[in-house]
Coordinates of C-alpha atoms in Angstrom, one line a residue:
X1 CA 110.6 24.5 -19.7
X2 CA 109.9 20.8 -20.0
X3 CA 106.5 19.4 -18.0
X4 CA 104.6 16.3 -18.2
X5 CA 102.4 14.8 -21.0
X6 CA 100.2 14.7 -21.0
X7 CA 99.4 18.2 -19.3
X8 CA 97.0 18.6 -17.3
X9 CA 96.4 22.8 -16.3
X10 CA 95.4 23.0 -12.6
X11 CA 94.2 26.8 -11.0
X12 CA 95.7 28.3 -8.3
X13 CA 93.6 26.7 -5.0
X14 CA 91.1 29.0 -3.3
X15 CA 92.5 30.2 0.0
X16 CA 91.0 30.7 3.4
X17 CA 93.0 33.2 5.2
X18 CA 93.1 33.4 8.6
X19 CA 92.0 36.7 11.7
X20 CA 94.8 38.0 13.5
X21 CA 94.0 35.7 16.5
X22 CA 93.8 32.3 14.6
X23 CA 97.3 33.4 13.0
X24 CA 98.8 34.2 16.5
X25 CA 97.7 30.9 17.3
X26 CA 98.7 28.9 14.2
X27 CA 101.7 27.0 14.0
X28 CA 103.3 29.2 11.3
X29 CA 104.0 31.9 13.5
X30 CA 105.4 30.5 16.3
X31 CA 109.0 30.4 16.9
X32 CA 111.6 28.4 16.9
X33 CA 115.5 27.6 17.6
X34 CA 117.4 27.0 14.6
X35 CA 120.8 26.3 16.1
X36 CA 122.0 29.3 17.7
X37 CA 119.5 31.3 15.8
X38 CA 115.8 32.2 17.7
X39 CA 113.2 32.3 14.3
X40 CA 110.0 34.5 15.2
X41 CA 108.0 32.6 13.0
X42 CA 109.1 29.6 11.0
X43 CA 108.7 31.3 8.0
X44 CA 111.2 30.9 5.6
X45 CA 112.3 32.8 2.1
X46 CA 114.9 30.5 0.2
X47 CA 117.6 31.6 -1.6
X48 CA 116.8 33.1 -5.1
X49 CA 119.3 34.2 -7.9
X50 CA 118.3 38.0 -8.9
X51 CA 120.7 38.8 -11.1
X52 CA 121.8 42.1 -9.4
X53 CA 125.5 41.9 -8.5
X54 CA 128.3 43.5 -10.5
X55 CA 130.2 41.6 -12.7
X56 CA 132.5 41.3 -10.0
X57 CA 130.5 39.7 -7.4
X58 CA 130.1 43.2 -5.5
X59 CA 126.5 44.0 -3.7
X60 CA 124.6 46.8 -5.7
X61 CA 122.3 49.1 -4.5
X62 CA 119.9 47.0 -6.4
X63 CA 120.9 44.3 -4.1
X64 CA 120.1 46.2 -0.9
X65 CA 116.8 47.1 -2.1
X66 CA 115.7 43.7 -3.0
X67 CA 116.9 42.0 0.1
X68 CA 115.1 45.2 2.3
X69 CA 111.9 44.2 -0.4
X70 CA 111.5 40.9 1.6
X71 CA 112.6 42.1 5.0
X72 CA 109.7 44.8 5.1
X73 CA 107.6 41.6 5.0
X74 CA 109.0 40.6 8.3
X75 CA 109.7 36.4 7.3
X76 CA 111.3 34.7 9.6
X77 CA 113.8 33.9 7.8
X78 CA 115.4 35.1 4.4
X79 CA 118.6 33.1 2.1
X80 CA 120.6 35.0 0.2
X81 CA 121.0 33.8 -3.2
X82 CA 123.8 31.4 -4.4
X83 CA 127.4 33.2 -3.5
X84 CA 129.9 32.0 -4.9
X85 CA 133.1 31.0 -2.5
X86 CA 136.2 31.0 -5.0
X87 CA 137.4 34.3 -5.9
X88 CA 137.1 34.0 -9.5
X89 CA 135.0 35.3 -12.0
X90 CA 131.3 34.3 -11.8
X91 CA 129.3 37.1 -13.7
X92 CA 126.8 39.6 -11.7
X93 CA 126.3 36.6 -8.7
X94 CA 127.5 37.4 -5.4
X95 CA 130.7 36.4 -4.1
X96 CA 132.3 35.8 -0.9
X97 CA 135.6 34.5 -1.8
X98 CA 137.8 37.4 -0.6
X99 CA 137.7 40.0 2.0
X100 CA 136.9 42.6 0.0
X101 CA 132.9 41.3 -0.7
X102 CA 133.1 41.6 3.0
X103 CA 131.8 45.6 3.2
X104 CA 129.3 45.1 0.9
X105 CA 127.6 41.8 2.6
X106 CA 127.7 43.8 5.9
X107 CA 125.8 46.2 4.1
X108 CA 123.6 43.8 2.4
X109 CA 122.8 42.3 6.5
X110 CA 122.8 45.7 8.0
X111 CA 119.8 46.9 5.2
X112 CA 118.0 43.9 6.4
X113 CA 117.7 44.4 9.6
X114 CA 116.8 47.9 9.4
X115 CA 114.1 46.8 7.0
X116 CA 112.4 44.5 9.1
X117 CA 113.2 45.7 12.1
X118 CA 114.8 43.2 13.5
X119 CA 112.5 40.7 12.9
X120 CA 114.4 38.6 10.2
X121 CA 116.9 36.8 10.7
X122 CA 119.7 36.2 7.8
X123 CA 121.6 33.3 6.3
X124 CA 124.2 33.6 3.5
X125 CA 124.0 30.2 1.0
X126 CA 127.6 29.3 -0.2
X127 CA 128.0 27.7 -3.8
X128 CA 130.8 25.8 -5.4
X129 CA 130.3 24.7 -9.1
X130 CA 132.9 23.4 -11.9
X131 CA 133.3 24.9 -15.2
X132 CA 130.0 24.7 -17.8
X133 CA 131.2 26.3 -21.4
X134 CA 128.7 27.6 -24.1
X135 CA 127.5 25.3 -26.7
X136 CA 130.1 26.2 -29.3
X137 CA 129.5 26.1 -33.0
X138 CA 130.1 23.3 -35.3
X139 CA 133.3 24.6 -36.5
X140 CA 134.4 25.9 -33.4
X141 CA 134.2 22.7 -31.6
X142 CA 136.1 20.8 -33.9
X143 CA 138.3 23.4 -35.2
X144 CA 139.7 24.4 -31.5
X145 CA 138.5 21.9 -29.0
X146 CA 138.3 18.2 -30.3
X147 CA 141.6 16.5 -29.2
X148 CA 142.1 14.4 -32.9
X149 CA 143.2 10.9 -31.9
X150 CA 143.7 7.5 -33.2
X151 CA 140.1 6.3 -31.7
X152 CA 139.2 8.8 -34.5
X153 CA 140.8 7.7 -37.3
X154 CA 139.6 4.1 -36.6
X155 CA 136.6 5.1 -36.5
X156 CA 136.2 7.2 -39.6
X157 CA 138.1 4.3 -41.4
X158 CA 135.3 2.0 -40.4
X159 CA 132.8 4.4 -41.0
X160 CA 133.8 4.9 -44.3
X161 CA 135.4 1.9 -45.3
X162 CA 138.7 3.7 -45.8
X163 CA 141.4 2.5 -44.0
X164 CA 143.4 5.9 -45.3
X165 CA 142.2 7.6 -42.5
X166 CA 144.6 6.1 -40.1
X167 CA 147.6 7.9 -41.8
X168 CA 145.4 11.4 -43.0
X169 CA 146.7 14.5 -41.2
X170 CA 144.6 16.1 -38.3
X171 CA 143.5 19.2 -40.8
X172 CA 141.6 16.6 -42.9
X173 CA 139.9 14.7 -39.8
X174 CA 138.9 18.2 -38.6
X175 CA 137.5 19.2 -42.2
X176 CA 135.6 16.3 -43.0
X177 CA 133.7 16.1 -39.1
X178 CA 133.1 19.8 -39.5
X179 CA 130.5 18.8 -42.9
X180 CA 129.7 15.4 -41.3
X181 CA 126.0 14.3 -40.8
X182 CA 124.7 14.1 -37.0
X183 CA 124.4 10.3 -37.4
X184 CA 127.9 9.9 -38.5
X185 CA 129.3 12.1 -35.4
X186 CA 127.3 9.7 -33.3
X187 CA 130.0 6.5 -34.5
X188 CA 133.6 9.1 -34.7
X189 CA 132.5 10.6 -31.1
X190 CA 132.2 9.4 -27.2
X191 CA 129.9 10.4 -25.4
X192 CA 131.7 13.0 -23.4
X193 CA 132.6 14.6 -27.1
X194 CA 129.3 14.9 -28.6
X195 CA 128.0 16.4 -25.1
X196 CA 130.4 19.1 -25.3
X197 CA 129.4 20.0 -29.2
X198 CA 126.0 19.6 -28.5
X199 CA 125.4 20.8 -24.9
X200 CA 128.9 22.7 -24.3
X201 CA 131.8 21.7 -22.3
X202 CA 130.9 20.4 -18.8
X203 CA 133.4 19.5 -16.2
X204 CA 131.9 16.7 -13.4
X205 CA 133.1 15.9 -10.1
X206 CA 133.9 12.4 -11.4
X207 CA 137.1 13.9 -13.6
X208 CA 140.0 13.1 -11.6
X209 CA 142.5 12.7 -14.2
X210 CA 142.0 17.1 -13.9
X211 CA 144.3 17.5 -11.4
X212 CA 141.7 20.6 -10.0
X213 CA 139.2 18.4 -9.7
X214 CA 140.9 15.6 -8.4
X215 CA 142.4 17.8 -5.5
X216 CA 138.4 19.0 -4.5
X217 CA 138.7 17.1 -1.3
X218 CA 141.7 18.9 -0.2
X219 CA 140.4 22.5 -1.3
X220 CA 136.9 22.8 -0.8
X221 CA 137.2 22.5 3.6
X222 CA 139.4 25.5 3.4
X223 CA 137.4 27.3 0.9
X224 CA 134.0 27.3 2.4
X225 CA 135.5 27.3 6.1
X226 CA 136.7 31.1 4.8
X227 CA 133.6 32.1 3.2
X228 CA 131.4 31.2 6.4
X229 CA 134.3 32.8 8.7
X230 CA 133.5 35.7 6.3
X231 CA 129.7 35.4 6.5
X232 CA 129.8 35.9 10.1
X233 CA 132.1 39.1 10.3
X234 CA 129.6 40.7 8.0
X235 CA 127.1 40.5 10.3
X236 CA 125.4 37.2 8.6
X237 CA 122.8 35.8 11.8
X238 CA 124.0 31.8 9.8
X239 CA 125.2 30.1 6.4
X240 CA 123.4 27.7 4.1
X241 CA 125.6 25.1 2.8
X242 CA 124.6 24.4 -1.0
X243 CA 125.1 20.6 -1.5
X244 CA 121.5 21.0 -4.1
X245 CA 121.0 20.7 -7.7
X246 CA 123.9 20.6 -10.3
X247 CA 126.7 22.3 -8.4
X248 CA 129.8 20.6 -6.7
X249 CA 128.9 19.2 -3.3
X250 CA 125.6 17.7 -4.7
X251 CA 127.6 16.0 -6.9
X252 CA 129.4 14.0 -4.4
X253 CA 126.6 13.3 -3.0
X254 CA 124.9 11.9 -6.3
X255 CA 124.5 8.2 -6.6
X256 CA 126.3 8.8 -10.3
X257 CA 129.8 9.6 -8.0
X258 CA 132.0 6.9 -8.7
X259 CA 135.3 8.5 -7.5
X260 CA 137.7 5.8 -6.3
X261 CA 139.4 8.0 -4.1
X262 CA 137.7 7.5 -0.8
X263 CA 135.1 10.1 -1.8
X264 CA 132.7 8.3 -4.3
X265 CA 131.3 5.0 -4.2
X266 CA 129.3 3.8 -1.3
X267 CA 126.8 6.7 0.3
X268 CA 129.1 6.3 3.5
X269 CA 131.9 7.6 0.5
X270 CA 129.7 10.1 -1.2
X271 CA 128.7 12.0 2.2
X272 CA 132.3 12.0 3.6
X273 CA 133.4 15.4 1.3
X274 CA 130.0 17.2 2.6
X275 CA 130.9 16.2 6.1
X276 CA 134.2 17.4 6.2
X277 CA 133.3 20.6 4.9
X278 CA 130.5 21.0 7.8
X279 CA 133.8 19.7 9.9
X280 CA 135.9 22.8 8.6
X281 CA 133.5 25.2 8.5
X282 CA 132.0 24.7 12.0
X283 CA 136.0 24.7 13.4
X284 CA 136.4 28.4 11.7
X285 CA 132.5 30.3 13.2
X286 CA 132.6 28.0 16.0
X287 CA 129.5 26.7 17.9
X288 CA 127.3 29.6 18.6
X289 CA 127.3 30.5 14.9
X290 CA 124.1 28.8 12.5
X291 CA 125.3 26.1 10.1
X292 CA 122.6 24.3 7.8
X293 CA 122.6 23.0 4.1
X294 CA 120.2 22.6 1.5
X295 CA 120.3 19.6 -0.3
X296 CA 118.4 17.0 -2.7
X297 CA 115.8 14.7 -1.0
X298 CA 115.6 13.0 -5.0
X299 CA 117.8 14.1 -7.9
X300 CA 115.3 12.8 -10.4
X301 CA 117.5 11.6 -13.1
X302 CA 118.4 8.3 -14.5
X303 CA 120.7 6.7 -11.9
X304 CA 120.8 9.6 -9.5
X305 CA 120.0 9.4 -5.8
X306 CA 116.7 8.8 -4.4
X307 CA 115.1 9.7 -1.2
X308 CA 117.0 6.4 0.3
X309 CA 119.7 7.7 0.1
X310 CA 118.6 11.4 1.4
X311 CA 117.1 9.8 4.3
X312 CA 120.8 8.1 5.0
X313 CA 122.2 11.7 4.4
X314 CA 119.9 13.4 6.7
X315 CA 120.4 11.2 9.6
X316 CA 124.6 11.8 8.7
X317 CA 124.5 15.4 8.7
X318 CA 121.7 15.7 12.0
X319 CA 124.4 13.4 13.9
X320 CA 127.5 15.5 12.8
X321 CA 125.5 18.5 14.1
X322 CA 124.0 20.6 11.5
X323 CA 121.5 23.3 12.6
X324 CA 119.1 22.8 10.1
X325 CA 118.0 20.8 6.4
X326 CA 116.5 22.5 3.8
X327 CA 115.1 20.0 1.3
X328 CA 114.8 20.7 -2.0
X329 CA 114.4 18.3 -5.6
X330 CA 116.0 18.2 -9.1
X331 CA 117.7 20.5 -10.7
X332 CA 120.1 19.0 -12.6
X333 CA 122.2 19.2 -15.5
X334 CA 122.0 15.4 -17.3
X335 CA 118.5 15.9 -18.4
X336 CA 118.1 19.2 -19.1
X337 CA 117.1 21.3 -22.5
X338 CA 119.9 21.5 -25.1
X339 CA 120.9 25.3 -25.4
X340 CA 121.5 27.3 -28.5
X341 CA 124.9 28.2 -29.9
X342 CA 126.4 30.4 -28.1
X343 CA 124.0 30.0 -24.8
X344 CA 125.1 27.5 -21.6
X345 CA 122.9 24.8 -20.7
X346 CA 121.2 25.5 -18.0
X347 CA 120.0 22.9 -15.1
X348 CA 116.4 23.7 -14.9
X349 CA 115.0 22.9 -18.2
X350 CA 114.1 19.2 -18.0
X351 CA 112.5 16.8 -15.8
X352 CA 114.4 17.3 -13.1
X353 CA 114.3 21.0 -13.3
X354 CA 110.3 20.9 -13.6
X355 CA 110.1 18.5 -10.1
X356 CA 112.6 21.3 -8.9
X357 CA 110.1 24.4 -9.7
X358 CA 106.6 22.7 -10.8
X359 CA 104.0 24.7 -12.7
X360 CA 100.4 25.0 -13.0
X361 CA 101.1 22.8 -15.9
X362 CA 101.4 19.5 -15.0
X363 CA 100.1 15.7 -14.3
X364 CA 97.2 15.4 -12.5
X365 CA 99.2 15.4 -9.4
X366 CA 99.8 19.3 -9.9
X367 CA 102.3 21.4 -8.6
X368 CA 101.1 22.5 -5.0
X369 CA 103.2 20.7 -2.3
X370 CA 104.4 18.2 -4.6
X371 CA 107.7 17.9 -2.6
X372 CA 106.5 17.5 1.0
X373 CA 106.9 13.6 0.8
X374 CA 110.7 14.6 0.7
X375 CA 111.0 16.6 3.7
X376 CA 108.7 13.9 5.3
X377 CA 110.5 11.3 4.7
X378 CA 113.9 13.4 5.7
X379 CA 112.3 14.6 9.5
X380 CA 111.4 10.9 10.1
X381 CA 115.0 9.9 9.2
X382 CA 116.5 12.3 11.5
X383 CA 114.0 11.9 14.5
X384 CA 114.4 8.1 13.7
X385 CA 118.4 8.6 14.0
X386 CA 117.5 10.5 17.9
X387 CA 117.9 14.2 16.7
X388 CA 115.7 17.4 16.4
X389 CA 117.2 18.8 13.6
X390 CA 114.8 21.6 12.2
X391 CA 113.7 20.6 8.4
X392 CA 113.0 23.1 6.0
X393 CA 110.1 22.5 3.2
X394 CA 109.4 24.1 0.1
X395 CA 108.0 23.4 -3.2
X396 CA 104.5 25.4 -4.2
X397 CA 103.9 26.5 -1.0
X398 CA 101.4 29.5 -1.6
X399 CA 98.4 29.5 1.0
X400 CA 98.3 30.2 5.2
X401 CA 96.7 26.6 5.1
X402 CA 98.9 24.1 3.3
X403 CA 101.8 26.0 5.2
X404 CA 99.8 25.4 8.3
X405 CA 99.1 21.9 7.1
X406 CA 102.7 21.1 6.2
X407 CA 103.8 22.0 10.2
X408 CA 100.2 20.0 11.5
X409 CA 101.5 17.0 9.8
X410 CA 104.7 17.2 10.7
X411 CA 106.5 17.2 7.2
X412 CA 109.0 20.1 8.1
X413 CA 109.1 22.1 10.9
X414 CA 109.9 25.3 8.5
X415 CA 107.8 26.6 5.7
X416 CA 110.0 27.9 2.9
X417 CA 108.1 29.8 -0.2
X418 CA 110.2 31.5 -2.7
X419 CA 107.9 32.2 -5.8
X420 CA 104.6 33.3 -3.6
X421 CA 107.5 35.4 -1.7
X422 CA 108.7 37.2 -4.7
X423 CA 105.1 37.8 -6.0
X424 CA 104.3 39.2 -2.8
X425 CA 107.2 40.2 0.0
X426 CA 104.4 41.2 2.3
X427 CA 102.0 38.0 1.8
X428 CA 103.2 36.6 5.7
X429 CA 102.9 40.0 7.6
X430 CA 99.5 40.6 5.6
X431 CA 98.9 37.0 6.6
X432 CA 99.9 37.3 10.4
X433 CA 97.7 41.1 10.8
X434 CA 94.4 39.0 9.2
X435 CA 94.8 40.9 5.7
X436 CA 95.2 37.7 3.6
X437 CA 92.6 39.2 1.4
X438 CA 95.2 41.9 0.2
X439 CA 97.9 38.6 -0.4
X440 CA 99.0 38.8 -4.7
X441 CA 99.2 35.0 -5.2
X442 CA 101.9 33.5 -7.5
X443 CA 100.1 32.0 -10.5
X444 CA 102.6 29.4 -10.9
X445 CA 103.8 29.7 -14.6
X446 CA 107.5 30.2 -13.9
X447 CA 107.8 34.0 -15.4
X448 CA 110.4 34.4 -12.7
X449 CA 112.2 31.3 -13.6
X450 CA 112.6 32.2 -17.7
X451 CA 114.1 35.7 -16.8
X452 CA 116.7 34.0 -14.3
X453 CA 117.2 31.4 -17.2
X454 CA 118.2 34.3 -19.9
X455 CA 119.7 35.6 -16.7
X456 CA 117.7 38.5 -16.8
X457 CA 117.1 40.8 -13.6
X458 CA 114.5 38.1 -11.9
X459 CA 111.2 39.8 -11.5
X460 CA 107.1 39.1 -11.1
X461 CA 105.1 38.8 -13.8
X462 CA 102.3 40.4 -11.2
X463 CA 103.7 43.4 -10.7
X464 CA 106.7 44.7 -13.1
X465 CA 104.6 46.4 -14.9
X466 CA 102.9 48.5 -12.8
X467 CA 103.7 52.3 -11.9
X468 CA 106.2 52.6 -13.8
X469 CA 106.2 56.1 -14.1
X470 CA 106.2 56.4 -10.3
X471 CA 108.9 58.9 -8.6
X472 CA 112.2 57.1 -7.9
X473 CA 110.8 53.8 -9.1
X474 CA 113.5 51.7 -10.0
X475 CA 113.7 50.1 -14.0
X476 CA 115.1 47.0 -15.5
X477 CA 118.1 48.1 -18.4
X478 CA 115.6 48.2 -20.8
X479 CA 113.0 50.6 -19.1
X480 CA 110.1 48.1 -19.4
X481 CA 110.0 46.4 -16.2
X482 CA 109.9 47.6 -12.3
X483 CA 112.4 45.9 -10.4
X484 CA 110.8 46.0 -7.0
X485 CA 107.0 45.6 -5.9
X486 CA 105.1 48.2 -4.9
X487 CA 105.1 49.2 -1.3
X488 CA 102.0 47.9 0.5
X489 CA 100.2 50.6 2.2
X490 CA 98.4 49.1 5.6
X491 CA 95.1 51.0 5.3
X492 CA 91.8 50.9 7.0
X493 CA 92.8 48.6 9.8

């Protein structure tokens, strides 16, 4: 994973945990009304990716036991990962885009519940994405997927000094780029081609002359509409809309959206898409049902959005009615890593993936609530605009105190941790019972994040290695890691 240079390595912050009666009394643990959702505490566990579906989109029993992993820590909230809402094939993600996922998410909600009893309440995030290919190989790419035209020949004419070239047959254009020199495919190429040999095939929202993609505005209401209508008869307590990162509704939203359609453009354009969606979906659950998104308070790439224009957006979706914004940064896929052949690229690897999940490696800023000027700057939009839309924070959030800090200052009104979460389930209960002694703190390196990247089964680094010759524990494929954390045993209270 890329981070800044020069580096500098910051250690995890010492922690003062709080007694029982200083965490009744904290901010943290006090409720709150997230649309028609009552939160016991405004703790918050955003939606990770753990790689434990079936190929085709079904819930596992691996699923059910992760989920219940969190829920015995009693949060006030958990997100389930990414689902995807077109009934197509996605690999082992969860899908919601038929009735037939519909058994398995109720049992997915129903495990929660039991699990914490009743404490936690459960959203559902819904994804859209376009098509991303694997980085083919040389020969591949030009053998099967370079459309030969005249802009070609021209330019290998020039190139060469050849003028032939604008009467050779495609065989010998294909034969003499498959041997050509990097430089020389820089001249013969646009940019879109050399992207697609270099980073793999990669279709934007921005593609209208694709008739799929020019026809997004007329599908995606429906779509989403169904997959929340489906949320909510599997017992789902809300839905987070995914308009973050590099998937489709963040890409309307992105400042690089220059659809001249009605639905690119201006920001009044680029939020019309992600309003009509909200529209659709809140006309199928209806008003007593929780509808929030997650979007980007800065996209952090080279003519992306900025938190202007997420201010702008909050205020939009606060006065269309939206029960709740989750903020998060980055993510994207225009600067990230190149993959090797054969491998996707995948949106988490640059810049704007490091701002998305910073590490203990970093510039002297460092990675612990490096975001929270985001979700600032979002709230004060939307109280600003007259509403009280709850805003959800996140972003190396790993101690009782900068949580507590973050809701004293009035950044968010939510605290959302996802890696201190996974490298300890239990850290808020053993928080709230004045155990924050017993709390396994994330470390920060981003273990979790290169497994989801090889999409592995997503794991701690802190803990999948130990007792693994325990009865019934569960294994990764390969036998090497636990897949689950150890239960935590309250002793000696």
């Amino acid at each position: 994973m890329w981070h800044p240079e020069p580096v500098v390595r910051h250690s995890i912050p010492e922690a003062r945990w709080p007694s029982p009666e200083e965490a009744a009394r904290s901010r943290l643990f006090q409720p709150i009304r997230v649309g028609a959702t009552l939160l016991e505490s405004r703790t918050w566990v955003p939606a990770m990716v753990p790689w434990r579906a079936t190929e085709e989109g079904f819930v596992t029993p691996e699923n059910l036991e992760w989920y219940g992993r969190f829920a015995a820590g009693r949060p006030g909230a958990i997100v389930v990962e990414a689902t995807g809402i077109r009934d197509v094939p996605s690999g082992p993600l969860l899908r919601i885009g038929h009735d037939r996922f519909v058994p398995g998410l109720a049992r997915l909600a129903e495990t929660v519940r039991r699990e914490s009893g009743g404490h936690t309440r459960l959203l559902i995030q819904l994804i859209d994405f376009l098509a991303v290919k694997r980085r083919p190989e040389k020969a591949k790419f030009f053998d099967r997927f370079l459309a030969v035209g005249e802009r070609h020949r021209r330019a290998l004419a020039a190139l060469t000094r050849d003028e032939g070239w604008l009467a050779r047959d495609e065989a010998d254009v294909r034969s003499f780029l498959k041997g050509a020199p990097e430089e020389s495919l820089d001249s013969v190429l646009d940019e879109r081609e050399l992207e697609a040999l270099r980073f793999g095939y990669r279709e934007r929202v921005t593609d209208t002359h694709l008739g799929h993609v020019r026809e997004l505005p007329r599908v995606l209401p429906g779509l989403f509409a169904e997959a929340a209508r489906r949320a909510r008869e599997a017992g789902f307590d809300g839905v987070e809309l995914h308009y973050a990162h590099a998937y489709t509704m963040a890409s309307f939203l992105s400042r690089r959206n220059d659809r001249a359609d009605g639905y690119g453009g201006s920001p009044e354009a680029r939020v019309r898409l992600p309003l009509e969606v909200y529209g659709a979906v809140r006309g199928r659950v209806g008003a007593d049902y929780t509808v929030g998104l997650r979007f980007l308070g800065d996209e952090v790439i080279e003519g992306g959005s900025r938190v202007g224009e997420a201010a702008f957006y909050a205020a939009e979706f606060a006065r269309a009615g939206l029960d709740f914004i989750s903020v998060s940064k980055g993510g994207k896929f225009e600067d990230a890593k190149q993959p090797k052949v054969g491998q996707a690229v995948y949106p988490y690897t640059g810049p704007s993936g490091y701002e998305c999940m910073p590490t203990v490696l970093s510039d002297p800023q460092g990675p612990f609530g490096r975001n929270l000027p985001l979700s600032r700057a979002v709230k004060r939009a939307v109280a600003e605009a007259g509403f009280e839309t709850p805003v959800v924070a996140a972003g190396g959030v790993g101690t009782f105190e900068l949580a507590e800090e973050i809701l004293r200052r009035g950044d968010a009104d939510i605290v959302g941790a996802a890696r201190q979460s996974l490298a300890d389930p239990d850290w808020f209960l053993k928080t709230l019972k004045g155990r924050g002694a017993e709390v396994r703190r994330c470390t920060y390196t981003n273990y979790c994040e290169a497994l989801d990247q090889s999409h592995k089964q997503v794991t701690c680094k802190l803990w999948d290695r130990q007792g693994l010759d325990e009865p019934g524990v569960a294994l990764s494929g390969d036998g090497r890691r636990r897949l689950l954390p150890p239960r935590w045993e309250e002793t000696g209270e």
